[in-house]
Coordinates of C-alpha atoms in Angstrom, one line a residue:
X150 CA 163.0 104.0 99.9
X151 CA 163.1 107.6 98.9
X152 CA 159.5 107.5 100.5
X153 CA 161.0 106.3 103.7
X154 CA 163.5 108.7 103.7
X155 CA 161.0 111.3 103.2
X156 CA 159.2 111.1 106.3
X157 CA 161.2 113.0 108.6
X158 CA 158.9 114.9 110.8
X159 CA 159.9 119.0 111.8
X160 CA 158.4 119.3 115.6
X161 CA 158.7 122.4 116.2
X162 CA 156.3 123.5 113.6
X163 CA 152.5 124.0 115.0
X164 CA 150.2 126.7 113.4
X165 CA 149.8 126.9 109.6
X166 CA 150.9 129.8 109.5
X167 CA 154.2 128.0 110.7
X168 CA 153.5 125.1 107.6
X169 CA 152.9 127.7 105.0
X170 CA 156.7 130.1 106.0
X171 CA 158.2 126.0 106.0
X172 CA 156.9 125.3 102.7
X173 CA 158.1 128.9 101.2
X174 CA 161.1 129.2 102.4
X175 CA 161.4 125.3 101.3
X176 CA 161.2 125.8 97.2
X177 CA 163.6 128.4 96.2
X178 CA 165.8 125.6 98.3
X179 CA 164.5 123.3 95.8
X180 CA 164.7 124.9 92.7
X181 CA 168.3 125.3 93.2
X182 CA 168.9 122.2 93.6
X183 CA 167.1 121.0 91.3
X184 CA 168.7 123.6 88.1
X185 CA 172.2 122.1 88.9
X186 CA 171.7 118.5 88.4
X187 CA 172.9 117.8 85.3
X188 CA 171.4 114.1 85.2
X189 CA 168.3 112.9 84.2
X190 CA 167.8 116.4 82.2
X191 CA 164.1 115.6 80.7
X192 CA 162.7 114.7 84.3
X193 CA 164.2 117.6 86.0
X194 CA 163.1 120.1 83.9
X195 CA 159.2 118.2 84.1
X196 CA 160.3 118.7 88.3
X197 CA 161.1 122.0 87.8
X198 CA 158.2 123.5 85.7
X199 CA 156.0 122.1 88.7
X200 CA 158.3 123.3 92.0
X201 CA 157.6 126.7 89.8
X202 CA 153.7 126.5 90.2
X203 CA 153.8 126.2 94.0
X204 CA 154.9 129.5 95.4
X205 CA 150.8 130.7 93.4
X206 CA 149.1 127.8 94.9
X207 CA 150.3 128.5 98.2
X208 CA 149.3 132.4 97.6
X209 CA 145.9 131.5 96.3
X210 CA 145.5 129.3 99.4
X211 CA 147.1 131.8 102.4
X212 CA 145.3 134.2 100.9
X213 CA 141.3 132.4 101.5
X214 CA 139.4 134.6 104.8
X215 CA 139.3 131.3 106.2
X216 CA 143.0 130.0 105.8
X217 CA 144.1 129.8 109.2
X218 CA 140.9 127.9 110.6
X219 CA 140.7 124.8 108.6
X220 CA 142.7 121.6 109.4
X221 CA 142.7 121.0 105.7
X222 CA 145.2 123.5 105.0
X223 CA 147.5 122.4 107.5
X224 CA 147.7 119.1 106.4
X225 CA 147.8 120.1 103.1
X226 CA 151.1 122.3 103.3
X227 CA 152.2 120.0 105.6
X228 CA 152.5 117.3 102.1
X229 CA 154.0 120.4 100.0
X230 CA 156.6 120.5 102.3
X231 CA 157.4 116.6 102.9
X232 CA 157.6 116.5 99.1
X233 CA 159.5 119.7 98.5
X234 CA 162.0 118.0 100.9
X235 CA 161.7 115.2 99.0
X236 CA 162.5 116.8 95.9
X237 CA 165.9 118.8 97.4
X238 CA 167.3 115.2 98.9
X239 CA 166.5 113.7 95.4
X240 CA 168.4 117.2 93.9
X241 CA 171.7 115.9 96.7
X242 CA 171.7 112.0 95.1
X243 CA 171.6 112.7 91.8
X244 CA 174.3 115.8 92.2
X245 CA 176.7 113.2 93.8
X246 CA 175.9 110.7 91.9
X247 CA 175.3 109.0 95.3
X248 CA 172.4 106.6 94.6
X249 CA 171.5 102.6 94.4
X250 CA 171.1 102.4 90.3
X251 CA 169.8 104.5 88.0
X252 CA 166.2 102.7 87.0
X253 CA 166.0 103.0 90.9
X254 CA 166.3 106.7 90.6
X255 CA 164.2 107.5 87.4
X256 CA 161.6 105.6 89.7
X257 CA 161.8 107.5 92.5
X258 CA 161.8 111.2 90.0
X259 CA 158.5 109.6 88.6
X260 CA 157.2 109.3 91.8
X261 CA 158.4 113.2 93.1
X262 CA 156.9 114.3 89.7
X263 CA 153.7 112.4 90.5
X264 CA 153.4 113.9 94.3
X265 CA 154.0 117.3 93.0
X266 CA 151.2 117.2 90.9
X267 CA 149.1 115.7 93.7
X268 CA 150.2 118.5 95.6
X269 CA 148.9 121.6 93.0
X270 CA 145.5 119.6 92.4
X271 CA 144.8 119.0 95.7
X272 CA 145.9 123.0 96.2
X273 CA 143.4 123.9 93.7
X274 CA 140.5 121.4 94.5
X275 CA 140.8 123.2 98.5
X276 CA 139.6 126.5 96.7
X277 CA 137.2 125.1 94.8
X278 CA 135.4 122.4 96.4
X279 CA 133.9 125.6 98.9
X280 CA 135.4 123.3 102.1
X281 CA 137.3 126.3 103.3
X282 CA 134.0 128.6 104.1
X283 CA 133.6 127.5 107.0
X284 CA 136.1 127.3 110.0
X285 CA 136.3 123.3 110.3
X286 CA 135.5 121.5 114.0
X287 CA 137.2 117.7 114.8
X288 CA 136.1 115.6 112.5
X289 CA 133.7 113.3 113.9
X290 CA 131.1 110.3 112.8
X291 CA 128.2 111.3 114.7
X292 CA 127.5 115.0 116.3
X293 CA 126.0 115.7 119.5
X294 CA 122.2 116.8 119.0
X295 CA 123.3 120.3 120.3
X296 CA 125.7 120.8 117.7
X297 CA 124.7 123.4 115.2
X298 CA 123.4 122.6 111.7
X299 CA 125.7 124.6 110.7
X300 CA 128.5 123.3 112.4
X301 CA 127.6 119.6 111.0
X302 CA 127.4 120.6 107.4
X303 CA 130.7 122.3 107.7
X304 CA 132.3 118.9 109.2
X305 CA 130.5 117.3 106.6
X306 CA 131.6 119.3 104.0
X307 CA 135.7 118.7 105.0
X308 CA 134.9 114.7 104.6
X309 CA 133.3 115.1 101.6
X310 CA 136.6 117.2 100.1
X311 CA 138.3 114.6 102.0
X312 CA 137.5 112.4 98.8
X313 CA 139.4 114.7 96.6
X314 CA 142.7 115.4 98.3
X315 CA 145.5 113.5 99.2
X316 CA 146.4 109.8 98.3
X317 CA 144.2 107.0 97.9
X318 CA 145.3 105.6 101.6
X319 CA 143.7 108.8 103.1
X320 CA 140.7 109.1 100.7
X321 CA 140.3 105.8 102.1
X322 CA 139.6 106.7 105.6
X323 CA 137.8 109.5 104.5
X324 CA 135.6 107.2 102.9
X325 CA 135.5 104.9 106.1
X326 CA 133.7 107.6 108.0
X327 CA 131.5 109.1 105.2
X328 CA 130.3 105.4 105.3
X329 CA 129.6 105.6 109.2
X330 CA 128.1 109.4 108.7
X331 CA 125.6 108.1 106.1
X332 CA 124.8 105.7 108.3
X333 CA 124.0 108.0 111.2
X334 CA 122.6 110.6 109.3
X335 CA 122.5 110.6 105.4
X336 CA 120.5 114.5 105.4
X337 CA 123.6 116.2 106.7
X338 CA 125.4 114.8 103.3
X339 CA 122.8 115.5 100.9
X340 CA 122.6 118.6 102.2
X341 CA 125.9 119.9 101.4
X342 CA 126.7 117.4 98.5
X343 CA 128.1 118.7 95.2
X344 CA 129.1 117.5 91.7
X345 CA 132.5 117.5 92.4
X346 CA 132.1 114.6 95.4
X347 CA 130.1 112.5 93.3
X348 CA 132.7 112.6 90.8
X349 CA 135.2 111.6 93.3
X350 CA 133.3 109.0 94.4
X351 CA 132.9 107.8 91.1
X352 CA 136.6 108.0 90.4
X353 CA 136.8 105.6 93.6
X354 CA 135.2 102.4 91.9
X355 CA 138.0 102.2 89.9
X356 CA 140.2 102.4 92.5
X357 CA 142.8 99.0 92.6
X358 CA 142.0 98.4 96.1
X359 CA 138.4 95.5 96.0
X360 CA 137.8 97.3 99.6
X361 CA 137.9 101.1 98.5
X362 CA 135.3 100.4 95.7
X363 CA 133.1 98.3 98.1
X364 CA 132.7 101.2 100.1
X365 CA 132.3 103.5 97.7
X366 CA 129.7 102.0 95.9
X367 CA 128.1 101.3 99.5
X368 CA 127.9 105.7 99.6
X369 CA 126.3 105.9 95.8
X370 CA 124.0 103.0 96.3
X371 CA 122.5 105.3 99.0
X372 CA 122.9 108.5 97.2
X373 CA 121.1 106.9 94.0
X374 CA 118.3 105.6 96.4
X375 CA 118.1 108.7 97.8
X376 CA 117.1 110.0 94.2
X377 CA 118.6 113.5 94.8
X378 CA 121.7 113.5 92.4
X379 CA 120.5 111.1 89.7
X380 CA 121.8 113.1 87.0
X381 CA 124.8 114.2 88.5
X382 CA 125.6 110.6 89.6
X383 CA 125.0 109.3 85.5
X384 CA 126.5 112.3 83.8
X385 CA 129.7 111.7 85.5
X386 CA 130.2 108.2 84.3
X387 CA 128.6 106.3 87.0
X388 CA 127.8 103.9 84.8
X389 CA 130.5 101.9 83.4
X390 CA 132.7 101.0 86.5
X391 CA 129.4 100.1 88.1
X392 CA 128.2 97.3 85.7
X393 CA 132.0 96.4 86.2
X394 CA 131.1 95.7 89.7
X395 CA 128.0 94.1 88.8
X396 CA 129.6 91.9 86.7
X397 CA 132.7 91.1 88.6
X398 CA 132.8 92.9 92.5
X399 CA 132.6 91.0 95.8
X400 CA 129.5 89.9 97.2
X401 CA 128.7 93.5 98.7
X402 CA 129.8 95.2 95.4
X403 CA 127.4 93.3 93.1
X404 CA 124.5 94.0 95.7
X405 CA 125.0 97.0 96.1
X406 CA 125.8 97.9 92.2
X407 CA 122.7 96.1 91.0
X408 CA 120.3 98.3 93.4
X409 CA 122.1 101.3 92.7
X410 CA 121.4 100.3 88.7
X411 CA 117.8 99.2 89.9
X412 CA 116.6 102.7 90.8
X413 CA 119.0 104.7 88.5
X414 CA 117.3 102.6 85.6
X415 CA 113.8 103.7 86.3
X416 CA 114.6 106.9 83.7
X417 CA 114.4 105.7 80.1
X418 CA 117.4 107.3 78.9
X419 CA 119.2 105.8 82.0
X420 CA 117.7 102.7 81.3
X421 CA 118.8 103.0 77.6
X422 CA 122.4 104.1 78.3
X423 CA 122.9 100.7 80.7
X424 CA 122.0 98.9 77.4
X425 CA 125.1 100.5 75.2
X426 CA 127.4 99.9 78.0
X427 CA 126.8 96.4 77.8
X428 CA 124.6 96.3 80.9
X429 CA 122.3 93.5 80.3
X430 CA 124.0 90.3 80.4
X431 CA 125.7 91.0 83.6
X432 CA 122.3 91.7 85.5
X433 CA 120.7 88.6 83.4
X434 CA 124.0 86.5 84.8
X435 CA 123.0 87.6 88.5
X436 CA 119.4 86.7 88.1
X437 CA 120.6 83.3 87.2
X438 CA 123.2 82.9 90.2
X439 CA 123.0 85.6 92.3
X440 CA 121.5 86.3 96.1
X441 CA 118.0 87.2 97.1
X442 CA 119.0 90.4 97.5
X443 CA 121.0 91.2 94.4
X444 CA 118.6 88.9 92.2
X445 CA 115.8 90.6 92.9
X446 CA 117.8 94.1 92.4
X447 CA 119.1 92.8 88.8
X448 CA 114.9 91.5 87.4
X449 CA 113.7 95.0 88.7
X450 CA 116.1 96.8 86.8
X451 CA 115.7 94.7 83.7
X452 CA 111.7 95.1 84.4
X453 CA 112.6 99.0 83.8
X454 CA 114.4 98.7 80.7
X455 CA 112.3 96.5 79.0
X456 CA 110.3 99.1 79.9
X457 CA 111.5 100.8 76.9
X458 CA 110.1 99.4 73.8
X459 CA 113.4 100.0 71.6
X460 CA 115.9 97.8 73.6
X461 CA 112.9 94.5 74.1
X462 CA 114.9 93.1 70.9
X463 CA 118.2 93.6 72.9
X464 CA 117.2 92.2 75.8
X465 CA 115.4 88.8 73.8
X466 CA 118.8 88.2 72.2
X467 CA 120.4 88.1 75.8
X468 CA 117.9 85.1 76.6
X469 CA 115.3 87.6 79.2
X470 CA 112.5 85.7 78.1
X471 CA 113.8 82.4 79.6
X472 CA 115.5 83.7 82.8
X473 CA 112.5 85.9 83.4
X474 CA 110.3 82.6 82.7
X475 CA 112.6 80.2 85.2
X476 CA 112.3 83.4 88.0
X477 CA 108.6 83.1 87.9
X478 CA 108.9 79.4 89.0
X479 CA 112.0 79.6 90.8
X480 CA 112.3 82.8 92.2
X481 CA 114.2 83.2 95.5
X482 CA 111.4 86.6 96.8
X483 CA 108.4 87.1 95.8
X484 CA 109.5 90.2 94.7
X485 CA 111.8 88.8 92.2
X486 CA 108.3 87.2 90.5
X487 CA 106.9 90.3 90.5
X488 CA 109.6 91.9 88.9
X489 CA 110.0 88.9 86.0
X490 CA 106.0 89.1 85.5
X491 CA 106.1 92.8 85.4
X492 CA 108.8 92.5 82.3
X493 CA 106.8 89.6 81.0
X494 CA 104.5 91.9 80.8
X495 CA 106.6 94.6 79.1
X496 CA 107.9 92.4 76.5
X497 CA 104.6 91.0 75.6
X498 CA 102.8 94.5 75.1
X499 CA 103.4 94.5 70.9
X500 CA 106.3 92.2 69.7
X501 CA 104.9 89.5 68.4
X502 CA 108.0 87.5 68.1
X503 CA 108.6 87.9 71.8
X504 CA 104.8 86.8 72.7
X505 CA 106.0 83.7 70.6
X506 CA 109.0 83.2 72.4
X507 CA 107.5 83.5 76.3
X508 CA 105.0 80.8 74.9
X509 CA 106.8 78.3 73.3
X510 CA 109.5 78.6 76.7
X511 CA 106.4 77.7 78.7
X512 CA 105.6 81.7 80.1
X513 CA 101.6 80.9 79.9
X514 CA 102.2 77.9 82.1
X515 CA 104.2 79.6 84.9
X516 CA 102.3 82.7 85.0
X517 CA 99.1 80.8 85.5
X518 CA 100.8 79.2 88.1
X519 CA 101.7 82.4 89.5
X520 CA 98.3 83.6 89.5
X521 CA 97.5 80.5 92.2
X522 CA 98.6 82.2 95.0
X523 CA 96.7 84.3 97.7
X524 CA 97.1 87.4 95.9
X525 CA 97.3 87.5 92.3
X526 CA 99.1 90.7 90.5
X527 CA 98.3 92.9 88.2
X528 CA 101.3 92.1 85.7
X529 CA 100.8 88.6 85.5
X530 CA 97.3 88.8 84.3
X531 CA 98.3 92.2 82.4
X532 CA 101.1 89.8 80.7
X533 CA 98.4 86.7 79.8
X534 CA 96.0 88.9 78.1
X535 CA 98.6 90.0 75.8
X536 CA 99.3 86.5 74.9
X537 CA 95.6 84.9 74.6
X538 CA 94.9 86.0 71.5
X539 CA 98.1 84.2 70.0
X540 CA 97.4 81.0 71.7
X541 CA 94.4 78.2 70.6
X542 CA 91.3 78.2 73.0
X543 CA 91.9 74.5 73.3
X544 CA 95.6 75.2 75.0
X545 CA 94.0 78.3 77.5
X546 CA 90.9 75.7 78.5
X547 CA 93.1 73.0 79.1
X548 CA 95.2 75.3 81.6
X549 CA 92.2 75.9 83.4
X550 CA 92.5 79.9 82.1
X551 CA 88.8 81.6 83.0
X552 CA 88.5 79.6 86.3
X553 CA 92.2 81.5 87.7
X554 CA 90.6 84.4 86.2
X555 CA 87.9 84.2 88.7
X556 CA 90.2 83.5 91.3
X557 CA 92.2 86.8 90.4
X558 CA 88.3 88.9 90.2
X559 CA 88.1 87.4 93.8
X560 CA 91.4 87.8 95.4
X561 CA 93.4 89.8 93.5
X562 CA 94.0 93.7 93.8
X563 CA 91.8 96.3 91.7
X564 CA 94.7 96.4 88.9
X565 CA 94.5 92.6 88.7
X566 CA 90.4 92.2 89.0
X567 CA 90.7 94.8 86.4
X568 CA 93.3 93.3 84.2
X569 CA 91.6 89.5 84.7
X570 CA 88.3 91.8 83.3
X571 CA 90.2 92.8 80.1
X572 CA 91.5 89.7 79.6
X573 CA 87.8 87.9 79.8
X574 CA 86.7 90.6 77.0
X575 CA 90.0 89.4 74.6
X576 CA 89.3 85.8 75.4
X577 CA 85.6 85.4 75.3
X578 CA 85.0 85.8 71.1
X579 CA 83.3 82.5 71.1
X580 CA 80.2 81.4 72.2
X581 CA 81.8 78.1 74.1
X582 CA 84.2 80.7 75.8
X583 CA 81.7 83.1 76.9
X584 CA 79.4 79.8 78.1
X585 CA 82.7 78.5 80.0
X586 CA 83.5 82.3 81.7
X587 CA 79.6 81.9 83.2
X588 CA 80.7 78.4 84.6
X589 CA 83.6 79.7 85.9
X590 CA 81.9 81.8 88.4
X591 CA 82.9 85.1 86.5
X592 CA 79.3 86.9 86.2
X593 CA 78.5 87.4 89.8
X594 CA 82.3 88.7 90.5
X595 CA 82.2 91.1 87.0
X596 CA 78.8 92.5 88.8
X597 CA 80.4 93.5 91.8
X598 CA 83.4 95.2 90.3
X599 CA 80.5 98.1 88.7
X600 CA 80.5 99.5 91.7
X601 CA 83.9 100.2 91.9
X602 CA 85.5 104.1 92.8
X603 CA 87.7 103.7 89.6
X604 CA 86.1 104.6 86.4
X605 CA 88.3 102.5 84.2
X606 CA 87.6 99.2 86.4
X607 CA 83.9 100.1 86.1
X608 CA 84.0 100.6 82.1
X609 CA 86.0 97.3 81.6
X610 CA 83.6 94.8 83.8
X611 CA 80.9 96.5 81.7
X612 CA 82.1 95.7 78.5
X613 CA 83.0 91.6 80.0
X614 CA 78.9 91.8 80.8
X615 CA 77.9 93.2 77.6
X616 CA 79.8 90.6 76.0
X617 CA 78.6 87.6 78.0
X618 CA 75.2 88.5 78.3
X619 CA 75.3 87.5 74.4
X620 CA 74.9 83.6 75.8
X621 CA 71.1 83.0 77.1
X622 CA 73.3 80.6 79.9
X623 CA 74.4 84.1 81.2
X624 CA 71.9 86.5 80.6
X625 CA 70.1 84.3 82.9
X626 CA 72.8 84.5 85.6
X627 CA 72.7 88.2 85.5
X628 CA 69.2 88.8 86.1
X629 CA 68.9 86.5 89.0
X630 CA 71.9 88.6 90.4
X631 CA 70.3 91.4 92.4
X632 CA 72.5 94.1 91.8
X633 CA 72.8 93.5 87.8
X634 CA 70.4 96.0 87.3
X635 CA 70.9 98.9 89.9
X636 CA 74.8 99.0 89.2
X637 CA 74.2 99.0 85.6
X638 CA 71.6 102.0 85.5
X639 CA 73.8 103.7 87.7
X640 CA 76.7 103.2 84.4
X641 CA 73.8 105.5 82.5
X642 CA 75.1 108.7 83.9
X643 CA 75.9 110.7 81.0
X644 CA 79.1 112.4 83.0
X645 CA 81.9 113.1 80.7
X646 CA 84.1 110.7 83.1
X647 CA 81.7 108.1 82.9
X648 CA 82.9 106.3 79.5
X649 CA 81.1 102.8 80.9
X650 CA 77.9 103.9 79.2
X651 CA 77.9 102.3 75.9
X652 CA 78.4 98.7 77.9
X653 CA 75.8 99.4 80.2
X654 CA 73.2 100.1 77.4
X655 CA 74.2 97.1 75.7
X656 CA 73.9 94.7 78.4
X657 CA 70.8 96.5 79.9
X658 CA 69.1 96.1 76.1
X659 CA 70.0 92.6 76.6
X660 CA 68.0 92.4 79.9
X661 CA 65.5 94.5 78.3
X662 CA 63.1 91.4 77.5
X663 CA 62.5 90.1 80.9
X664 CA 59.6 92.1 82.5
X665 CA 61.0 92.0 85.8
X666 CA 64.6 93.4 84.6
X667 CA 62.3 96.4 82.8
X668 CA 60.8 97.4 86.0
X669 CA 64.1 97.2 88.1
X670 CA 65.5 99.8 85.0
X671 CA 62.4 102.4 85.1
X672 CA 62.4 102.0 89.2
X673 CA 66.3 102.6 88.7
X674 CA 65.7 106.1 87.1
X675 CA 67.2 104.5 83.6
X676 CA 64.7 106.7 81.5
X677 CA 65.0 109.5 82.5
X678 CA 69.3 108.8 81.8
X679 CA 68.1 107.3 78.6
X680 CA 66.8 110.6 77.2
X681 CA 69.7 112.1 77.9
X682 CA 72.2 109.8 76.5
X683 CA 69.7 109.6 72.9
X684 CA 71.0 113.6 72.6
X685 CA 74.5 112.1 73.0
X686 CA 74.0 109.5 70.4
X687 CA 74.9 106.7 72.6
X688 CA 74.3 103.7 70.5
X689 CA 71.2 101.7 71.5
X690 CA 70.2 104.1 73.7
X691 CA 67.3 105.6 71.3
X692 CA 66.2 101.8 70.8
X693 CA 66.3 101.2 75.0
X694 CA 64.8 104.4 76.0
X695 CA 61.9 103.4 73.6
X696 CA 61.2 99.6 74.5
X697 CA 61.3 101.3 78.6
X698 CA 58.8 104.1 77.6
X699 CA 56.2 101.1 75.7
X700 CA 56.3 99.1 78.8
X701 CA 56.0 102.0 81.2
X702 CA 52.9 103.2 78.8
X703 CA 51.3 99.4 78.9
X704 CA 51.8 99.6 82.9
X705 CA 49.7 102.6 83.3
X706 CA 46.7 101.1 81.4
X707 CA 46.7 98.0 83.3
X708 CA 46.4 100.3 86.1
X709 CA 43.0 101.7 84.7

């Protein structure tokens, strides 16, 4: 092959200036030879037009102040000289009609034209990338602690430039080194990373070599997780090749691509774009068949996508409901189950059709079983809260729904406890359900939540209590709890940030028929609070104030 014939090395050329002179001397020789060729006129005309551009590119390169200090310049001049020698050799063969066959020569000329394109492009890129701005030290995988920061940046900048310059094998070697550098010092790479470097990495995702694609996506995954160049990655066309890797890449490639999508899908715009590029189906397939890490990453990506209301129907059409319920039942990692419950919470937030789909696929049972764990999660309670209004009380009773909510109130995170209190408000609309909530042990747990630091938790807990105390059995339990009245009185505080006021008034009004409770309310300062709430027109505050003041007056005269 001509490529083999062109591997001669001029051993006496050492410096970058020598290589420049050598290339400049070869250009006119190559042009003269090319112009003399009679055969293959179309191909040679194109080759000549490219040869004529080389002097100006060499001039631009050599005029840079750091031209003689940069290893990439020397390598580029060596590549240009090799291509020029190949042009001279091919021209000689064509003139003497001394070649093995017309088809082979056509192929060799096409390859030469491609090499000239690469040389011209790479000379331009050397200037554009800014890599010539600093002298480059010998490339090292890891810099010693004594090496100045500027030198590390220079070294890294050259490495990134190598991803854009030269043939595929050279880029492969640069990629190998970059993977190691990212492991050792990711910040050094991020400090000098430019948009053109990101574009080069994205292009490598479509390389024919699976190993190059795998290493490129490994670097891209690190960049995505760093959160420093998400917009560049997406705008440079990352999503389509990334989705193809999720679909048909190697095990490592699929994992890294899925983790990248997980991070990028946190943006609603990118989540929509993933849907637009056909990303839902391969992600769902990873949830069905992937390994533990890929499965969790795919579930999280779909959860992020499900947060965008307008694409939820697209997700449903691809069968996401069944897949997420299956993950709840059989997910390899706990994280996968958590993402699945969050996804179901998003899907059931407002769409009645999706609520029915979750219920018909057995979603309520799976969510409740998931809640039985030692640390009940907020998302599962939230999903159940979205669903309870669409199912009968009989079904909820058969699933021991209220005892399970009591478990959440006792053992869940604060967010889960808040969601459980909210679910109680939604489901306990009948006297029977309110009575069952009391029997399940919810009331003492709700009273305890009135002490929470979060105002929203206090509000929903007070709301739940104000609903449950309409049943006499529950009222008695509230009266027996020593903390109930003091906690509720504290929630009469008229400050604007206290949004539980009206529920505290309603709850205390239900207890005001009890002399002991009335005395406690007065002793904890309820009258002072209620006077201010009456001025603010808080419902029920005036009536409760009057009852407490009458009781206080009767108590005054009885002492006489």
